[in-house]
PDB file of C-alpha atoms and ligand atoms in Angstrom:
ATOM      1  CA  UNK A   1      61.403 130.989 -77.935  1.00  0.00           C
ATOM      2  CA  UNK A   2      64.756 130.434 -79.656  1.00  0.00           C
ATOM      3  CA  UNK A   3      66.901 128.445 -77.487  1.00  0.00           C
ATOM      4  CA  UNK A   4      67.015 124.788 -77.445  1.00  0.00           C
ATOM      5  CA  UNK A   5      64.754 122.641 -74.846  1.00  0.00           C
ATOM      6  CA  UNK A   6      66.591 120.871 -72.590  1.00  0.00           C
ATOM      7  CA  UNK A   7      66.016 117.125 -72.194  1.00  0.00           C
ATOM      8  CA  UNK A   8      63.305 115.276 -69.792  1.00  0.00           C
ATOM      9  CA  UNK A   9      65.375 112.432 -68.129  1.00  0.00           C
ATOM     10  CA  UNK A  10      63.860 109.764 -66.176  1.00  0.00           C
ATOM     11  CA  UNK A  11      65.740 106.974 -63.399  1.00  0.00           C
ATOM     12  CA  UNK A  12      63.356 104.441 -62.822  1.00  0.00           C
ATOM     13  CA  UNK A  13      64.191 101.150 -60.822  1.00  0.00           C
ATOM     14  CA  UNK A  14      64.034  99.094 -57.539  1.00  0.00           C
ATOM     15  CA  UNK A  15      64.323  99.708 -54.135  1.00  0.00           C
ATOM     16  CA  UNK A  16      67.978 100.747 -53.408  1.00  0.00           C
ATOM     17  CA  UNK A  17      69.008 100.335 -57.328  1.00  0.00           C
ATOM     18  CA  UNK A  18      70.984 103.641 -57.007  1.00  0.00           C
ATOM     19  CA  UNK A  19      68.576 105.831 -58.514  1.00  0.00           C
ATOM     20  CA  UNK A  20      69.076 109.052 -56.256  1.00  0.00           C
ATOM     21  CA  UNK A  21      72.924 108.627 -56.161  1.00  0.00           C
ATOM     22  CA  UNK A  22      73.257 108.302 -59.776  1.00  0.00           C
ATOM     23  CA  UNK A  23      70.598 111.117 -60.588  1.00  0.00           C
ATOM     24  CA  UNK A  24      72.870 113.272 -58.250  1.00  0.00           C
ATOM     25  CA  UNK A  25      75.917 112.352 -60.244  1.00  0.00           C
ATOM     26  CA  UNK A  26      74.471 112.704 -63.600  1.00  0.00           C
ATOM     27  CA  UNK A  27      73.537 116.518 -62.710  1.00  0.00           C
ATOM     28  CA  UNK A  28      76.719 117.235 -61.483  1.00  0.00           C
ATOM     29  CA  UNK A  29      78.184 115.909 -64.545  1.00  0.00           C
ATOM     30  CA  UNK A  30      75.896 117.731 -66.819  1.00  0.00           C
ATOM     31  CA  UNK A  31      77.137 120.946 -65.015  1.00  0.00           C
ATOM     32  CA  UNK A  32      80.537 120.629 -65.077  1.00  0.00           C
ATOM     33  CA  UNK A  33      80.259 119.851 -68.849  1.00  0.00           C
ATOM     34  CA  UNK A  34      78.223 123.091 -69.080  1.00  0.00           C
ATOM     35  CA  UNK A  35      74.650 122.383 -69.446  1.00  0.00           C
ATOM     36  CA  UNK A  36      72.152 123.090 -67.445  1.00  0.00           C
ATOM     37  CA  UNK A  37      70.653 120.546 -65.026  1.00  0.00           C
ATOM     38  CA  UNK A  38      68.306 120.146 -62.194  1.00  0.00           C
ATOM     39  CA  UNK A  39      67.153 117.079 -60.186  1.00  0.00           C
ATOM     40  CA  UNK A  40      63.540 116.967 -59.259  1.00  0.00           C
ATOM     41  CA  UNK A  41      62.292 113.403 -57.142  1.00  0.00           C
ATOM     42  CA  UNK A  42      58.487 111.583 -57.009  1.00  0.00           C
ATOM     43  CA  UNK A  43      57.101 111.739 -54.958  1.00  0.00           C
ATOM     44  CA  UNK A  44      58.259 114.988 -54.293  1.00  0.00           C
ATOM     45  CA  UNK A  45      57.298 115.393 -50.378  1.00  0.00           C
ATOM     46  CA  UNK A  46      57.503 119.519 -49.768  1.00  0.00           C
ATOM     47  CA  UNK A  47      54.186 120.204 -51.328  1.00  0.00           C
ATOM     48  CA  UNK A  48      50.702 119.437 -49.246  1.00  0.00           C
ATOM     49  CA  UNK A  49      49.894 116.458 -51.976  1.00  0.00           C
ATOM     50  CA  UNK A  50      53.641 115.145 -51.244  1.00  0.00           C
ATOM     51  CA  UNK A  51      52.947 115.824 -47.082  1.00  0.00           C
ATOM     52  CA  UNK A  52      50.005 113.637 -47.460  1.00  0.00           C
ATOM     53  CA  UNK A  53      51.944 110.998 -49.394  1.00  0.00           C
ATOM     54  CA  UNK A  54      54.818 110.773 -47.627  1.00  0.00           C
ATOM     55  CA  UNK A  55      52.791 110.332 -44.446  1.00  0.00           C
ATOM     56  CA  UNK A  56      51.036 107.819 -45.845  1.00  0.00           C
ATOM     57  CA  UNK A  57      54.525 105.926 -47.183  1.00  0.00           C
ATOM     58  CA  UNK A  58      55.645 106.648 -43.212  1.00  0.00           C
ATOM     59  CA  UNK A  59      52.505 104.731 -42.248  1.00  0.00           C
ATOM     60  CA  UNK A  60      51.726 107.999 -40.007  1.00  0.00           C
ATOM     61  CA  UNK A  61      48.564 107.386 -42.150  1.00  0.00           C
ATOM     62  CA  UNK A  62      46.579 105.068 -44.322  1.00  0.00           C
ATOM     63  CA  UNK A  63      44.837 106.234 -47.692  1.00  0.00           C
ATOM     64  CA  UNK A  64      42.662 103.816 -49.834  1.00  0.00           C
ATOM     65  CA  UNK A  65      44.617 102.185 -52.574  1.00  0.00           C
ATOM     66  CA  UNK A  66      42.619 104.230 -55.403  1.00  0.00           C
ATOM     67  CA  UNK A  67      42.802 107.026 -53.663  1.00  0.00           C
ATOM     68  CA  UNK A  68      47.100 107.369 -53.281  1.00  0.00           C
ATOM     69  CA  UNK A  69      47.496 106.025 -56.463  1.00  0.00           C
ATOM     70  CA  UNK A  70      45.675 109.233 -57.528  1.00  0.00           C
ATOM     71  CA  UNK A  71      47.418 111.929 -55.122  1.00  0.00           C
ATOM     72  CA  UNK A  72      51.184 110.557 -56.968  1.00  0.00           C
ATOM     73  CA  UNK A  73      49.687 111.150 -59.905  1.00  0.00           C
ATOM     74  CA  UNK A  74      48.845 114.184 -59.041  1.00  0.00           C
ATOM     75  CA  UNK A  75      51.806 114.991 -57.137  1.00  0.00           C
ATOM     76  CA  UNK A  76      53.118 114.593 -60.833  1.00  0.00           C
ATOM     77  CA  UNK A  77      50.570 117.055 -62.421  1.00  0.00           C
ATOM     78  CA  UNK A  78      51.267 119.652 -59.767  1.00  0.00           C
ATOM     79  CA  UNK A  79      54.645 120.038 -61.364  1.00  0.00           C
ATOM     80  CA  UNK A  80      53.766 119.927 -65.045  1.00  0.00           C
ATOM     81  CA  UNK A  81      53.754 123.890 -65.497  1.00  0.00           C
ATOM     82  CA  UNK A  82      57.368 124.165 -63.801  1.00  0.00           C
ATOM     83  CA  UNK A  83      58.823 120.938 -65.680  1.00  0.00           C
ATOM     84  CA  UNK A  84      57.761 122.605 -69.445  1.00  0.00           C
ATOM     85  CA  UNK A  85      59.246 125.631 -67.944  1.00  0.00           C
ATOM     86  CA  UNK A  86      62.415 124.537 -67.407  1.00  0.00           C
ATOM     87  CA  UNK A  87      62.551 122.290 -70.261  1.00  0.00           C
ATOM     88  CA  UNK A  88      61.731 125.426 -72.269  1.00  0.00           C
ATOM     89  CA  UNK A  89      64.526 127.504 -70.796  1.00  0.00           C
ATOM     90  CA  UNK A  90      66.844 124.764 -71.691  1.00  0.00           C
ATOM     91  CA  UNK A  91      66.871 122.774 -68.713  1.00  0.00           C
ATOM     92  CA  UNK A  92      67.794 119.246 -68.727  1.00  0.00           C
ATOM     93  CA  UNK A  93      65.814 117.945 -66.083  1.00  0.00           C
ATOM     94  CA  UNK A  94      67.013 114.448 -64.423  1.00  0.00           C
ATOM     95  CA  UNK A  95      63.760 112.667 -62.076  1.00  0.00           C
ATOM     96  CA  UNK A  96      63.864 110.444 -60.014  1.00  0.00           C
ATOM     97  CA  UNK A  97      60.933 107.894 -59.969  1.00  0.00           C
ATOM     98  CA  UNK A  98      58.024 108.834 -62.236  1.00  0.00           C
ATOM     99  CA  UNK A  99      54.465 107.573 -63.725  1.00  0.00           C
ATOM    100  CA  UNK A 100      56.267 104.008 -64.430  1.00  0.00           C
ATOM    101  CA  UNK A 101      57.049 103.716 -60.738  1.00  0.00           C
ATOM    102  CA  UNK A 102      53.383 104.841 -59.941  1.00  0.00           C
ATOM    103  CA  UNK A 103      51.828 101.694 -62.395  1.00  0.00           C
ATOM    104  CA  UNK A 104      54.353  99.822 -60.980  1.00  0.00           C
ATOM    105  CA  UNK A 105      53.718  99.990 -57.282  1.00  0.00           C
ATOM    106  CA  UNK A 106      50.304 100.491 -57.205  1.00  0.00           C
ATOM    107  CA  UNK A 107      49.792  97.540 -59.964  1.00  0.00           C
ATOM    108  CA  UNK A 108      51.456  95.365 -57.788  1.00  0.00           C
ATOM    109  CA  UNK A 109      48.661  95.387 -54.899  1.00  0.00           C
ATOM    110  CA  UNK A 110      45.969  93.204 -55.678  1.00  0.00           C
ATOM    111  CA  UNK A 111      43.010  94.144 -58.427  1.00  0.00           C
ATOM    112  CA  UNK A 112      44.702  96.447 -60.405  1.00  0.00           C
ATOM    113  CA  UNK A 113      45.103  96.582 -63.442  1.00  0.00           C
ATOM    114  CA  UNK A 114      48.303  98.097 -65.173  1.00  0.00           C
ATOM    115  CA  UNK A 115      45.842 100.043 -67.888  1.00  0.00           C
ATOM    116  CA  UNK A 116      43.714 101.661 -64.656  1.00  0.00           C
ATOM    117  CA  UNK A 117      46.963 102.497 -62.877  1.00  0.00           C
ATOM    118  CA  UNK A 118      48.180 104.114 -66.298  1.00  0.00           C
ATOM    119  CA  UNK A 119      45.463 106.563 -67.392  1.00  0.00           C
ATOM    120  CA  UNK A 120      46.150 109.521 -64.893  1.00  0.00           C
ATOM    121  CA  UNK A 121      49.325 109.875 -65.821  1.00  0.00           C
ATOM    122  CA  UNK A 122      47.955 109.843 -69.546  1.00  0.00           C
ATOM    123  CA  UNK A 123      49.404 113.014 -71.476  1.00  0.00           C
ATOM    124  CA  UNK A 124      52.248 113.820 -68.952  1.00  0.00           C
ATOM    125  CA  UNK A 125      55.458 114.981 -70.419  1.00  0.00           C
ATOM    126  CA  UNK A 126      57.209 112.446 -72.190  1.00  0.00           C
ATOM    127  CA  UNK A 127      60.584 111.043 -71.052  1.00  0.00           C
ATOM    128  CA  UNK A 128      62.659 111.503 -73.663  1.00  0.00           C
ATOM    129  CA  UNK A 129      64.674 108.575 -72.208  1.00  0.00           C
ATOM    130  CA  UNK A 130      64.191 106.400 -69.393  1.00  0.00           C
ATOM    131  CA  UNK A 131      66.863 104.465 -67.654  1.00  0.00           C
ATOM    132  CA  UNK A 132      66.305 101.046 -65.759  1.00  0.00           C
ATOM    133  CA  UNK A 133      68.451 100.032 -63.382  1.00  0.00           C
ATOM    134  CA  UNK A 134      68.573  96.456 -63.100  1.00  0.00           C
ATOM    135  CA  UNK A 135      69.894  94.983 -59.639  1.00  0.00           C
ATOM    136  CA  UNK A 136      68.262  91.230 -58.587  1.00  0.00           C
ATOM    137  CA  UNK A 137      67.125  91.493 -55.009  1.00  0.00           C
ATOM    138  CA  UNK A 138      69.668  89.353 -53.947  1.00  0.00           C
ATOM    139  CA  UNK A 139      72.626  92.430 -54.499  1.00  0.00           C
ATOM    140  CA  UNK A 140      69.588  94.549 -53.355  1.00  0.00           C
ATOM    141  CA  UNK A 141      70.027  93.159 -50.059  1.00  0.00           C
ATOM    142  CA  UNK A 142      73.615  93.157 -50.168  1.00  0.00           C
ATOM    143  CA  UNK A 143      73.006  97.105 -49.996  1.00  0.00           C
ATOM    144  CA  UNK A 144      71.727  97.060 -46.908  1.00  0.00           C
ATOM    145  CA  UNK A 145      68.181  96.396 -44.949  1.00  0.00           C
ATOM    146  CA  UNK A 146      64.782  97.537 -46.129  1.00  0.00           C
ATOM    147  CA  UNK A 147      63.293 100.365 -44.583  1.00  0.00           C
ATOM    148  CA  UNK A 148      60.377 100.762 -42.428  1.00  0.00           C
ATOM    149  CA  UNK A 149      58.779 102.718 -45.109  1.00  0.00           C
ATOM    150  CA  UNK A 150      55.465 100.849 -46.324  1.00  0.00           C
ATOM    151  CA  UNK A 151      56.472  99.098 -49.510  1.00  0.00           C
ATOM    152  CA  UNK A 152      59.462  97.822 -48.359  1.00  0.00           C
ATOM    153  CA  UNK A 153      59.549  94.171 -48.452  1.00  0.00           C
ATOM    154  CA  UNK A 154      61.001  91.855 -50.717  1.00  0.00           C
ATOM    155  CA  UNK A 155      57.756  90.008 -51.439  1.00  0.00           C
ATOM    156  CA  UNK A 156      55.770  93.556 -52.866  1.00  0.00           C
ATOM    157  CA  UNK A 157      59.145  94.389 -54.715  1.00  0.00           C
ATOM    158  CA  UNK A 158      59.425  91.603 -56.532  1.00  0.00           C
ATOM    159  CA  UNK A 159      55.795  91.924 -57.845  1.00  0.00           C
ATOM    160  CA  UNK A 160      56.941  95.822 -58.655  1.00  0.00           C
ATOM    161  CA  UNK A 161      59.840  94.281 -60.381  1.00  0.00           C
ATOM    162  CA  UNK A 162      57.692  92.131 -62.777  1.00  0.00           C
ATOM    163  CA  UNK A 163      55.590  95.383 -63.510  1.00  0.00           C
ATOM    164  CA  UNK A 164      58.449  96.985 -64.644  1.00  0.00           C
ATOM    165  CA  UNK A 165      59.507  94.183 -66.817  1.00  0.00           C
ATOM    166  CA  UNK A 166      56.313  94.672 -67.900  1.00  0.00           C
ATOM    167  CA  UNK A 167      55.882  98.502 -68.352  1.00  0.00           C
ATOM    168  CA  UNK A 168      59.215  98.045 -70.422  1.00  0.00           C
ATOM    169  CA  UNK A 169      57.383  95.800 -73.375  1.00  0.00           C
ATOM    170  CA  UNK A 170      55.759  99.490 -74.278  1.00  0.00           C
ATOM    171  CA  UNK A 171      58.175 100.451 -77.256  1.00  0.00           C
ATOM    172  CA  UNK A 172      56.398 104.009 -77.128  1.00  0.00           C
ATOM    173  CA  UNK A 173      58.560 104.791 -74.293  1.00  0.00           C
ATOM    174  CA  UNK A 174      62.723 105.087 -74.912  1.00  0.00           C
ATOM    175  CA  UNK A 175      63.643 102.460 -72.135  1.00  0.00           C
ATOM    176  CA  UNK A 176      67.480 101.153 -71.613  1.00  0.00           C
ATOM    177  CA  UNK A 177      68.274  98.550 -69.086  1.00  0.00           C
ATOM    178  CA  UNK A 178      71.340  99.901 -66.730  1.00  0.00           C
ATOM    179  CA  UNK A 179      72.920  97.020 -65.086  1.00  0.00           C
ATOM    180  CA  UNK A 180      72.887  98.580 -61.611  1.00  0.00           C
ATOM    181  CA  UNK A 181      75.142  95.815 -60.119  1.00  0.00           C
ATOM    182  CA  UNK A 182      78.182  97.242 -61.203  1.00  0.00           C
ATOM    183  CA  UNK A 183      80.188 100.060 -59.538  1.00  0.00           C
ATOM    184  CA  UNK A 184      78.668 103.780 -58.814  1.00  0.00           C
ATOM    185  CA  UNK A 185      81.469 105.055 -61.242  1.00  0.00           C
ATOM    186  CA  UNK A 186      80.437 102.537 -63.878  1.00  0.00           C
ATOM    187  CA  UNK A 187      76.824 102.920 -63.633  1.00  0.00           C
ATOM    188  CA  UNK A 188      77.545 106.584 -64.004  1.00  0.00           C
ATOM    189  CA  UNK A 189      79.714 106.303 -66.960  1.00  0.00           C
ATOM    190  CA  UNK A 190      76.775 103.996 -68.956  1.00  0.00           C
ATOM    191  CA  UNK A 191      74.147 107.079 -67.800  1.00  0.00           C
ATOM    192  CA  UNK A 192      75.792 109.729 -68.710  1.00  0.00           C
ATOM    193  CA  UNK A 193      76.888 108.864 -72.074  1.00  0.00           C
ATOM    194  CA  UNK A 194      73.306 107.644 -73.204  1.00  0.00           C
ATOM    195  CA  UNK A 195      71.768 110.752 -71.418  1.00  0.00           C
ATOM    196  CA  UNK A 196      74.183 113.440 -73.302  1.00  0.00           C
ATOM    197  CA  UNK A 197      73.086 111.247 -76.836  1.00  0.00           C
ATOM    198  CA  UNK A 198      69.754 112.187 -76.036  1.00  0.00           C
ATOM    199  CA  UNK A 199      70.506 116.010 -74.859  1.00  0.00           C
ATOM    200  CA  UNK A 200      71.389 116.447 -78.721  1.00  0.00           C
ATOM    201  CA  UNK A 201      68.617 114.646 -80.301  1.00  0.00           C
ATOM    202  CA  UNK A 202      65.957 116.013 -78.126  1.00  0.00           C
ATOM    203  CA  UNK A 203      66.950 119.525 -78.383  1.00  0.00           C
ATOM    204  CA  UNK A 204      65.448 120.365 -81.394  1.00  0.00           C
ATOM    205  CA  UNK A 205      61.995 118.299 -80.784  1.00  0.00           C
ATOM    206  CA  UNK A 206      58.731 119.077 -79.016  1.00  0.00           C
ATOM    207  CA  UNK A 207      58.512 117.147 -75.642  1.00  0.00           C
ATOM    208  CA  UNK A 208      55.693 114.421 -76.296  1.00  0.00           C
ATOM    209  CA  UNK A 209      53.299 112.863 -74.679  1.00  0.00           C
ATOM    210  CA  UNK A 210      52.985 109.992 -72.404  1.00  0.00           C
ATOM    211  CA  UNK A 211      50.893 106.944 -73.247  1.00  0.00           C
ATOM    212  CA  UNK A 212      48.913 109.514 -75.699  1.00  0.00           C
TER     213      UNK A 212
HETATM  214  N1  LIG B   1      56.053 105.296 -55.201  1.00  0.00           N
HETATM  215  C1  LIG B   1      54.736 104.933 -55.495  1.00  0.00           C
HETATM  216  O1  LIG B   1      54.177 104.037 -54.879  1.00  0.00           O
HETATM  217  N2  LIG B   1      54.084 105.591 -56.480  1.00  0.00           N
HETATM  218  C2  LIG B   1      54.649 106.586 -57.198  1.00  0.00           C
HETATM  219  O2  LIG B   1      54.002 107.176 -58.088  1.00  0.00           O
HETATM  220  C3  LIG B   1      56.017 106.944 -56.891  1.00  0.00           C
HETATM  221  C4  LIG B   1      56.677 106.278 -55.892  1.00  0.00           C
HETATM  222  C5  LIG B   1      56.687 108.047 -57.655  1.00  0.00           C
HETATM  223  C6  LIG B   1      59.201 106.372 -52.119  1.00  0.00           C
HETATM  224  O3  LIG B   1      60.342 106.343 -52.859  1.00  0.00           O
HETATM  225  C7  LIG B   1      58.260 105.226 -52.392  1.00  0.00           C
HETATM  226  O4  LIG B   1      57.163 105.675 -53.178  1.00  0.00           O
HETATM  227  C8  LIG B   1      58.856 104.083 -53.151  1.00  0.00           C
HETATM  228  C9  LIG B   1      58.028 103.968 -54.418  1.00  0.00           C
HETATM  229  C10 LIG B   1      56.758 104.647 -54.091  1.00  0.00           C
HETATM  230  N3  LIG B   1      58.661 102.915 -52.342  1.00  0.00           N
HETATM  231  N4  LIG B   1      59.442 101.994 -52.193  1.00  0.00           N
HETATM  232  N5  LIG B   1      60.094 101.132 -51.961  1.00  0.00           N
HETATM  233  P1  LIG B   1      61.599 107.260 -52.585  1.00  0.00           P
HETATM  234  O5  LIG B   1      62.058 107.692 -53.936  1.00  0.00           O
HETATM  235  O6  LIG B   1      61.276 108.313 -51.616  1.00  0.00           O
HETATM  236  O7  LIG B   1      62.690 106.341 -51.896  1.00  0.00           O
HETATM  237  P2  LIG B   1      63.261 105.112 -52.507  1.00  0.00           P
HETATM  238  O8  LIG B   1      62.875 105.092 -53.953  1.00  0.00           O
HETATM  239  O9  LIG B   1      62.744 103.991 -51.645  1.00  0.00           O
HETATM  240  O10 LIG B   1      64.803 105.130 -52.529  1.00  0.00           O
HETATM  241  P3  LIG B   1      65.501 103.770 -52.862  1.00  0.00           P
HETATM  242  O11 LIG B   1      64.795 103.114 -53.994  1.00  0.00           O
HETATM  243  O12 LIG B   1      65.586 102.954 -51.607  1.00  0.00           O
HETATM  244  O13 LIG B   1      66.944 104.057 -53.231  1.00  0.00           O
HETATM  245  P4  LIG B   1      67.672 104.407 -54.607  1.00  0.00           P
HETATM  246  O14 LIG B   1      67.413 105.836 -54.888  1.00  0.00           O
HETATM  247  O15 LIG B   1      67.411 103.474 -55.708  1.00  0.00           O
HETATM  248  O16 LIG B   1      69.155 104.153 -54.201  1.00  0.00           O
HETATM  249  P5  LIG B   1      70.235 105.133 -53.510  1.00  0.00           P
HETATM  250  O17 LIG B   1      69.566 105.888 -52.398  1.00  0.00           O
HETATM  251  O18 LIG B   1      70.931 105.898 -54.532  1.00  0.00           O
HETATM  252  O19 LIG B   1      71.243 104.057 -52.946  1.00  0.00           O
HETATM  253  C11 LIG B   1      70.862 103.116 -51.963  1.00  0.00           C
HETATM  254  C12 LIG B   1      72.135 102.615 -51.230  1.00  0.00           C
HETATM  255  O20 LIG B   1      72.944 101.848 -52.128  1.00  0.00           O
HETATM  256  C13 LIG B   1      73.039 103.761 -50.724  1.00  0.00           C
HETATM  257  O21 LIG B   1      73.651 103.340 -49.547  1.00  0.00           O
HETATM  258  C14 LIG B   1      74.083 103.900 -51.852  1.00  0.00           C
HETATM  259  O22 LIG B   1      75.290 104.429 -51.404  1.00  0.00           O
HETATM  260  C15 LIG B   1      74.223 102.445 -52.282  1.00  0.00           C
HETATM  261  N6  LIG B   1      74.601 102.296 -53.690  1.00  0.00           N
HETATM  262  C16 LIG B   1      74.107 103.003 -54.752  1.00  0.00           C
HETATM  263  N7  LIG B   1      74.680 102.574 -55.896  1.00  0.00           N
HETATM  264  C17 LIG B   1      75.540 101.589 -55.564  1.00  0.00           C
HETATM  265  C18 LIG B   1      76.435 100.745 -56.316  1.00  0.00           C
HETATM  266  N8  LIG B   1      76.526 100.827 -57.659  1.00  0.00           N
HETATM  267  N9  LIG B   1      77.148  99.846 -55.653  1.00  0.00           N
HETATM  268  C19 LIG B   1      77.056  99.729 -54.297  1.00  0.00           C
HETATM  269  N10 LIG B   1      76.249 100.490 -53.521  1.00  0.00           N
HETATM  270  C20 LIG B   1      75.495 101.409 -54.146  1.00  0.00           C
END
């Protein structure tokens, strides 16, 4: 295989943070600058691990805490052959949400433990950068009401937001903080430099391993 991988970019944050609109942006950006770039989302809902899940986040249906926290993972796993795929054909692929949001949600209900909620996500591909974006609940709300979805109150996401803070003490994993509170074309301008800085330095490196 001769030509260059493409980059594994992750957006990781809280609840309305901008994480979908910027991921959208960032592809279109890549694309107009002439690389190639997909979006893929977790959980990602078309396949019958996603239907479950996001009938469970609809509260169509309940699942026992153990037992979701193991379908996202392995709503994650399910994709593993197609993400190396891409990212071997040179694909820069941009997620939304990933294993850190998976600790962090699930870590925030009570008696777990962010090392249980870690290990199936163990050995995943590697971000080779993951983006934060900050926002403080109070220009969270600002953006709008929570959903009905389960998960969205502002007591379980400011737990999740202290998991991240958490999750982002692991110098293994290439975190920057994105101060989210800022304007869409501002926020865009931050991600898309540090993301085309990685493009060039991951391109001629293995994709790695997370939390192996
Ligand atoms: N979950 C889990 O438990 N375990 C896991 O392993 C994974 C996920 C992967 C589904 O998430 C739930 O699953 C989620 C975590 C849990 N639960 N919660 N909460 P989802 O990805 O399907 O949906 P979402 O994550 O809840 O979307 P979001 O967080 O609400 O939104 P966002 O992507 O961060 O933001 P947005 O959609 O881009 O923007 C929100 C609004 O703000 C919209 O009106 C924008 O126009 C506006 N916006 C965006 N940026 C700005 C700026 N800069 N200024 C002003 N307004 C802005």
């Amino acid at each position: 295989m001769s030509c260059r991988r493409g980059a594994l970019i992750v957006l990781e944050g809280v609840d309305r943070a901008g994480k979908t609109t910027q991921c959208q942006k960032l592809v279109h950006a890549l694309q107009q600058s002439g690389r190639a770039a997909e979006m893929m989302r977790f959980p990602d809902r078309t396949t019958k691990i996603g239907q479950l899940i996001s009938s469970y986040l609809e509260k169509k249906s309940n699942l026992e805490d153990h037992t979701v926290h193991l379908l996202f993972s392995a709503n994650r796993w399910e994709m593993v052959p197609l993400m190396k795929q891409k990212l071997e054909q040179g694909i820069n692929l941009v997620v939304d949400r990933y294993a850190f949001s998976g600790v962090a949600f699930t870590s925030a209900k009570p008696g777990f433990s962010l090392e249980w909620c870690m290990n199936p996500d163990i050995g995943l591909p590697k971000p080779d950068l993951v983006m934060f974006l900050q926002l403080n609940p109070n220009m969270a709300a600002n953006r709008g009401e929570y959903g009905i979805e389960r998960y969205e109150t502002s007591a379980f996401q400011r737990t999740v937001h202290q998991r991240f803070e958490e999750l982002m003490q692991d110098s293994s994993v290439n975190w920057k903080v994105i101060d989210a509170a800022r304007t869409i074309e501002e926020v865009h301008k931050d991600i898309k430099l540090l993301s085309e800085c990685i493009i060039s330095l991951a391109e001629n490196q293995p994709v790695g391993e997370l939390w192996s």
